[in-house]
Coordinates of C-alpha atoms and ligand atoms in Angstrom, one line a residue:
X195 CA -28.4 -0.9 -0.8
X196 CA -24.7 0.4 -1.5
X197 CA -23.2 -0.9 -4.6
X198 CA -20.9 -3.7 -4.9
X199 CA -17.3 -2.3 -4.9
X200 CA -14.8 -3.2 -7.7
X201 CA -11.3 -3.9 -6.3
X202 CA -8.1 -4.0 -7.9
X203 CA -4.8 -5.5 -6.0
X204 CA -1.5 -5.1 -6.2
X205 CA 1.3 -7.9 -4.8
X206 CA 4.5 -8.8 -5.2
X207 CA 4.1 -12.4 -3.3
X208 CA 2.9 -15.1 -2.8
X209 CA -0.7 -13.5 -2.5
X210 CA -2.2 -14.8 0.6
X211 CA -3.8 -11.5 1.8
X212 CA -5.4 -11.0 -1.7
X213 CA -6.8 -14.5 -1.3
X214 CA -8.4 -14.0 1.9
X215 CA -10.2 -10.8 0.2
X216 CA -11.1 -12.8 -2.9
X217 CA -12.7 -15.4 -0.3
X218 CA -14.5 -12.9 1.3
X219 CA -16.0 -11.7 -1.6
X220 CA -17.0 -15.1 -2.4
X221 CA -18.3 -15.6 1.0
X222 CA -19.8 -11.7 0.9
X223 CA -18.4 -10.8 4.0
X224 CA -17.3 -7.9 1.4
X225 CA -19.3 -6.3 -0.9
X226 CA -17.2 -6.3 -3.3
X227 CA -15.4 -8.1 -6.5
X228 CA -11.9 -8.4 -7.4
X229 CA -11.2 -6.7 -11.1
X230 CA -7.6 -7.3 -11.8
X231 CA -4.2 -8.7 -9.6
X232 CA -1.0 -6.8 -10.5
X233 CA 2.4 -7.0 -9.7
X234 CA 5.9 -5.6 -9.5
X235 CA 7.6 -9.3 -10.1
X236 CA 6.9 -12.0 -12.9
X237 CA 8.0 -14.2 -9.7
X238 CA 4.6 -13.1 -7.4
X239 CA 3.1 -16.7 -6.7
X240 CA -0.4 -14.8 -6.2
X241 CA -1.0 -14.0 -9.9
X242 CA -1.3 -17.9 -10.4
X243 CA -3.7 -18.0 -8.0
X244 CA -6.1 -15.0 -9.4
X245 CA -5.2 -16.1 -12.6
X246 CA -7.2 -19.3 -11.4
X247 CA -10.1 -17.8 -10.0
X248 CA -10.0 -16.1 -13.6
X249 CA -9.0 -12.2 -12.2
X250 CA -7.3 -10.6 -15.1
X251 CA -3.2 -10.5 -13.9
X252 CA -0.3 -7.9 -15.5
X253 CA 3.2 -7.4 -14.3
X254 CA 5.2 -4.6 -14.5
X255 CA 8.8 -5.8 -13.8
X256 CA 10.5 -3.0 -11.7
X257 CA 13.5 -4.6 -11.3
X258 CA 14.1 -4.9 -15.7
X259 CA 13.1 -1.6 -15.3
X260 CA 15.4 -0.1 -12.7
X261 CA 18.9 -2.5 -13.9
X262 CA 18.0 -1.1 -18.0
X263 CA 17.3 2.6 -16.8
X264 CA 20.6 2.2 -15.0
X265 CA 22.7 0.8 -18.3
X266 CA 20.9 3.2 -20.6
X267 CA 18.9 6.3 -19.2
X268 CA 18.7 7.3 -23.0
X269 CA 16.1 4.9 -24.0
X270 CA 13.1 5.6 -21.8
X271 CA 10.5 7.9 -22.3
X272 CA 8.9 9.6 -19.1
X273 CA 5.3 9.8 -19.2
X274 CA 4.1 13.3 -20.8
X275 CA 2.8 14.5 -17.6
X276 CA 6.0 13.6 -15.2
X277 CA 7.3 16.4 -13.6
X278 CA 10.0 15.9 -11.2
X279 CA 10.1 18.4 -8.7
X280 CA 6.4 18.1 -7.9
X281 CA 7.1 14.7 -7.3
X282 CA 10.4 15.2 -5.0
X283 CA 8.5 17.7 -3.1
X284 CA 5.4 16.5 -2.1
X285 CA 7.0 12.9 -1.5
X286 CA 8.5 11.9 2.0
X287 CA 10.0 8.7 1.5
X288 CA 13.1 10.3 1.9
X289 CA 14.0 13.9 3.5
X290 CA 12.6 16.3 0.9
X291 CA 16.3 18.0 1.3
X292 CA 18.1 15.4 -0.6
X293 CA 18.3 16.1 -4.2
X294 CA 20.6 13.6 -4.8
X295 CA 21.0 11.6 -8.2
X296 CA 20.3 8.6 -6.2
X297 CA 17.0 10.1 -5.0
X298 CA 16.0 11.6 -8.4
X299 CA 16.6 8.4 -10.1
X300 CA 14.6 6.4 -7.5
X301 CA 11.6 8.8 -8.8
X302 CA 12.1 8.6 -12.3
X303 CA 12.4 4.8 -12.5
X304 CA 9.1 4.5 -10.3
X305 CA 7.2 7.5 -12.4
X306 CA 8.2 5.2 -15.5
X307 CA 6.9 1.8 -13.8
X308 CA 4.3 3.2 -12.4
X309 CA 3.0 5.1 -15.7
X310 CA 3.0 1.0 -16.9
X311 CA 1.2 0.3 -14.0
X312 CA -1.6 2.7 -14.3
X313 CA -1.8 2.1 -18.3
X314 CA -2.1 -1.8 -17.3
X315 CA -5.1 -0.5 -14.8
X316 CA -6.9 1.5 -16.9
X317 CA -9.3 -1.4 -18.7
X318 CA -10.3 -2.3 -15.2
X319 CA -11.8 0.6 -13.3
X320 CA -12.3 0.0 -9.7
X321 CA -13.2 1.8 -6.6
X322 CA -10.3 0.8 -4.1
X323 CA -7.0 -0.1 -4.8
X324 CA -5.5 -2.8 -2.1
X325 CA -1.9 -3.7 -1.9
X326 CA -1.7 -6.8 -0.5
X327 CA 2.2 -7.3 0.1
X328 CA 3.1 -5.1 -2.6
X329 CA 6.7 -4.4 -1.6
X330 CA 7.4 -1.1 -3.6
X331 CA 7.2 2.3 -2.5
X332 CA 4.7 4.6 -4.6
X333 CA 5.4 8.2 -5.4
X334 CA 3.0 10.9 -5.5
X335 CA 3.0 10.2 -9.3
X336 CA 1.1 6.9 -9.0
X337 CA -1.1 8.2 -5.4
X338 CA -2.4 11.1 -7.3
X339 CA -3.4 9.7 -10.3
X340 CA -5.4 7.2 -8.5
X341 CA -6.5 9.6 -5.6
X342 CA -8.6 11.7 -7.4
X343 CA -11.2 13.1 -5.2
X344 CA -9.5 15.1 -2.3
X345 CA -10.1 13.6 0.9
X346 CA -10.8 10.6 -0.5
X347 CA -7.7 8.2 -0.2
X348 CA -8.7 5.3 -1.9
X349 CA -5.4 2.9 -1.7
X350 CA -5.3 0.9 1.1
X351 CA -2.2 -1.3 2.6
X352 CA -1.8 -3.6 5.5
X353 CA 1.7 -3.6 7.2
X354 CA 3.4 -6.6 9.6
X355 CA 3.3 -4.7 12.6
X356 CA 1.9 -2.2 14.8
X357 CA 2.4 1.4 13.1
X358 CA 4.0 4.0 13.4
X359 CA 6.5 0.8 15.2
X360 CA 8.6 -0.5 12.2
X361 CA 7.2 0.6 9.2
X362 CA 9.4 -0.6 6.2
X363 CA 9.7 -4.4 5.0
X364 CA 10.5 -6.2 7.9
X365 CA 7.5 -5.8 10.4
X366 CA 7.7 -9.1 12.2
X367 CA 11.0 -9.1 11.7
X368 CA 11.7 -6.4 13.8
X369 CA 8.7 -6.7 16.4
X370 CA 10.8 -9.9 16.6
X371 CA 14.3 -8.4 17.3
X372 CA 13.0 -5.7 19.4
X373 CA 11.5 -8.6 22.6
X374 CA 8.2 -6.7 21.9
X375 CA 5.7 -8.6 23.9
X376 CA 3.0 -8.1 21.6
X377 CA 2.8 -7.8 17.9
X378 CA 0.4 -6.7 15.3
X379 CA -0.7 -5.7 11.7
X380 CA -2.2 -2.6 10.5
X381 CA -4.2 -1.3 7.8
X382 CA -3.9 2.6 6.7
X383 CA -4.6 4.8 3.7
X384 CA -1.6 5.5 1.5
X385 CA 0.4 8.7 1.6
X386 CA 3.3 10.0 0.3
X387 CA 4.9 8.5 3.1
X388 CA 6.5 5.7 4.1
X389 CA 4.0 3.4 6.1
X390 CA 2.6 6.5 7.4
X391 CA -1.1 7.5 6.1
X392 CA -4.3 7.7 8.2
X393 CA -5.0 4.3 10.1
X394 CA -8.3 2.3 9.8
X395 CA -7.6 -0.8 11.6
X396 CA -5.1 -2.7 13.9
X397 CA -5.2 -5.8 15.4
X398 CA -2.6 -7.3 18.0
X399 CA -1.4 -10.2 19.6
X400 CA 0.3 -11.7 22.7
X401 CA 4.0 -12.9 22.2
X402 CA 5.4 -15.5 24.9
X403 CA 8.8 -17.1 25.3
X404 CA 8.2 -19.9 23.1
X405 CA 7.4 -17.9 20.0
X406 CA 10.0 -17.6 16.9
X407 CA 9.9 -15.2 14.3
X408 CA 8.1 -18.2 12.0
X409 CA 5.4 -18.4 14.7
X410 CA 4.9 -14.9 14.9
X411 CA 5.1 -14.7 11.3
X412 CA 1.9 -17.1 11.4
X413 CA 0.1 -15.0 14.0
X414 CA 0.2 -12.4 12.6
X415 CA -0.9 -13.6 9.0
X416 CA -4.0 -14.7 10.4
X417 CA -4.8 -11.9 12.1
X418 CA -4.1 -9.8 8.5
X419 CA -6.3 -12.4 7.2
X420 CA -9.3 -10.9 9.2
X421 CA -8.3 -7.6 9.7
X422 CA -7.8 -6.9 5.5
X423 CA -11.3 -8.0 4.4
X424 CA -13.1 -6.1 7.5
X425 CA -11.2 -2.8 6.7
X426 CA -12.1 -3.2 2.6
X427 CA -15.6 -3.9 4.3
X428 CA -15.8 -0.8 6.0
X429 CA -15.2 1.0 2.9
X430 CA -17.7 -0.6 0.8
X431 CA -20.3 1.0 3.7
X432 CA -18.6 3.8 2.9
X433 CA -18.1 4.3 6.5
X434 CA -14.4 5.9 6.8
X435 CA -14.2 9.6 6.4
X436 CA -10.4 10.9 6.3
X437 CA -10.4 14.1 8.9
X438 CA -7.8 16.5 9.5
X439 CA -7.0 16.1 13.6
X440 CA -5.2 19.7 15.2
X441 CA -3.6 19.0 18.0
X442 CA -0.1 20.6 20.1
X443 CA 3.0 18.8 20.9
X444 CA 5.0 18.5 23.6
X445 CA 7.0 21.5 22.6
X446 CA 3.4 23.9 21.7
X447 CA 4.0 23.7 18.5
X448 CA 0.4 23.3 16.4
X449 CA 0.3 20.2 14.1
X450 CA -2.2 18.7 12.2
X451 CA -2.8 14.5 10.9
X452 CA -4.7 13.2 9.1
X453 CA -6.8 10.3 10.9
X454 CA -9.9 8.1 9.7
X455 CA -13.1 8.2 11.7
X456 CA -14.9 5.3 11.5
X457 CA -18.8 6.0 11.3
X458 CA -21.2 3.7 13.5
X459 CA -24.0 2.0 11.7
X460 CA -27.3 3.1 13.8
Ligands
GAR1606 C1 2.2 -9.6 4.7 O1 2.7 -10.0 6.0 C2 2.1 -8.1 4.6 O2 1.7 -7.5 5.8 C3 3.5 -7.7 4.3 O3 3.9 -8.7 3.3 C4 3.2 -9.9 3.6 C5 2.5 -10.4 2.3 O4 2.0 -11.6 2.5 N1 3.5 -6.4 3.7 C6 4.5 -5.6 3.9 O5 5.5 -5.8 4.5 C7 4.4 -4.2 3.2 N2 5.4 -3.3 3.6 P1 1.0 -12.2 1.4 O6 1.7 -12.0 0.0 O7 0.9 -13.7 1.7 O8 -0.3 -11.5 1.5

């Protein structure tokens, strides 16, 4: 019998993904427990709600953090083990070209908010880290401090849409605004990408003439709804294994991705 996992959650709304996975640990459909909600925004409605259920809740406040770094640079401290260039290089949230004081500031106020976060973390070990709507972009600073074990990814997120189609924050949004005829959420392994880590679970639905971007908005939620706790499920089985796929383009060149294999239960 595999042990229970412990799961911590990050959000930055109003939580309903996060309560779908704390109903489906009620209901054991995972094998798992919730050990703490965080957030990016005193304003995330979801913290009430674990707070209820009595998960242990702390916010880090990115924006405080980004407007005071702004005024007065002089009066933060980076963490003792930041180091910049690392950072800037493995990331590719933006091209790793740009050395820009916009870009380097975009990493030094996450490394700082994300030091809090991981210090907020640390009386709450868990095995999987879920964000559930958590709207920020994490650096390399955060991913490898929680990654620990190579080839062992162990933050999950689910996006609005059908990836690699309209990754960023408006997933519906642009499903919507495109006249795609389907739509669709998807669940991956962080990287230090943008919406771009190793897939473990999609699922899609039909979109007719009648629809809206509200009514899509609501198709699609309930179909994150399943899709969240059966991915978190799968890893409490400890049944995805992160491979390294070769394959050559269209133009011969040799690549390699990283994709998850999903083992069968015999
Ligand atoms: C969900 O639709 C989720 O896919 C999306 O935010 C919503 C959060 O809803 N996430 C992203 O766009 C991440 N880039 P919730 O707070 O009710 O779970």
């Amino acid at each position: 019998m595999l042990k229970k996992i412990k799961i911590g959650v990050l959000i930055s709304g109003s939580g309903t993904n996060m309560d779908a996975i704390i109903t489906a640990c009620e209901e054991k459909k995972i094998n798992g427990e919730v050990v703490f909600a965080g957030s990016d925004s005193p304003a995330a409605k979801g913290l009430e709600k674990a707070a209820k259920k009595g998960i242990p809740t702390f916010v880090v406040d990115y924006a405080t953090i980004i407007r005071d770094f702004r005024q007065s640079p002089e009066s933060f401290l980076f963490p003792d083990d930041f180091d910049l260039e690392d950072i800037r290089i493995k990331q590719s949230i933006v091209s790793q070209m740009a050395r820009t004081d916009e870009v380097i500031r975009f990493i030094e106020t996450r490394a700082i908010a994300e030091a809090r976060m991981l210090d907020n973390m640390k009386p709450y070990p868990f095995d999987l880290l879920i964000l559930a709507g958590f709207m920020r972009n994490l650096t390399p600073y955060f991913i490898d401090r929680v990654n620990v074990t190579p080839g062992r990814p162990r933050i999950m997120n689910i996006h609005p849409a059908l990836l690699p189609a309209f990754p960023g924050t408006d997933g519906y949004g642009e499903t919507f605004r495109y006249g795609c005829k389907v739509g669709g959420c998807t669940v991956h392994f962080i990287d230090y990408g943008e919406d771009s880590g190793p897939i473990i679970g999609q699922k899609c639905f039909a979109i007719t003439e009648t629809d809206t971007l509200d009514t899509i908005r609501q198709k699609g939620l309930a179909l994150e709804h399943q899709l969240y706790p059966e991915c978190i499920q799968l890893f409490a089985e400890d049944r995805l294994a992160t491979v390294t796929m070769t394959y050559t383009d269209d133009r011969g060149n040799l690549r390699q991705r990283n994709i998850v294999k999903i083992a069968q239960i015999h």
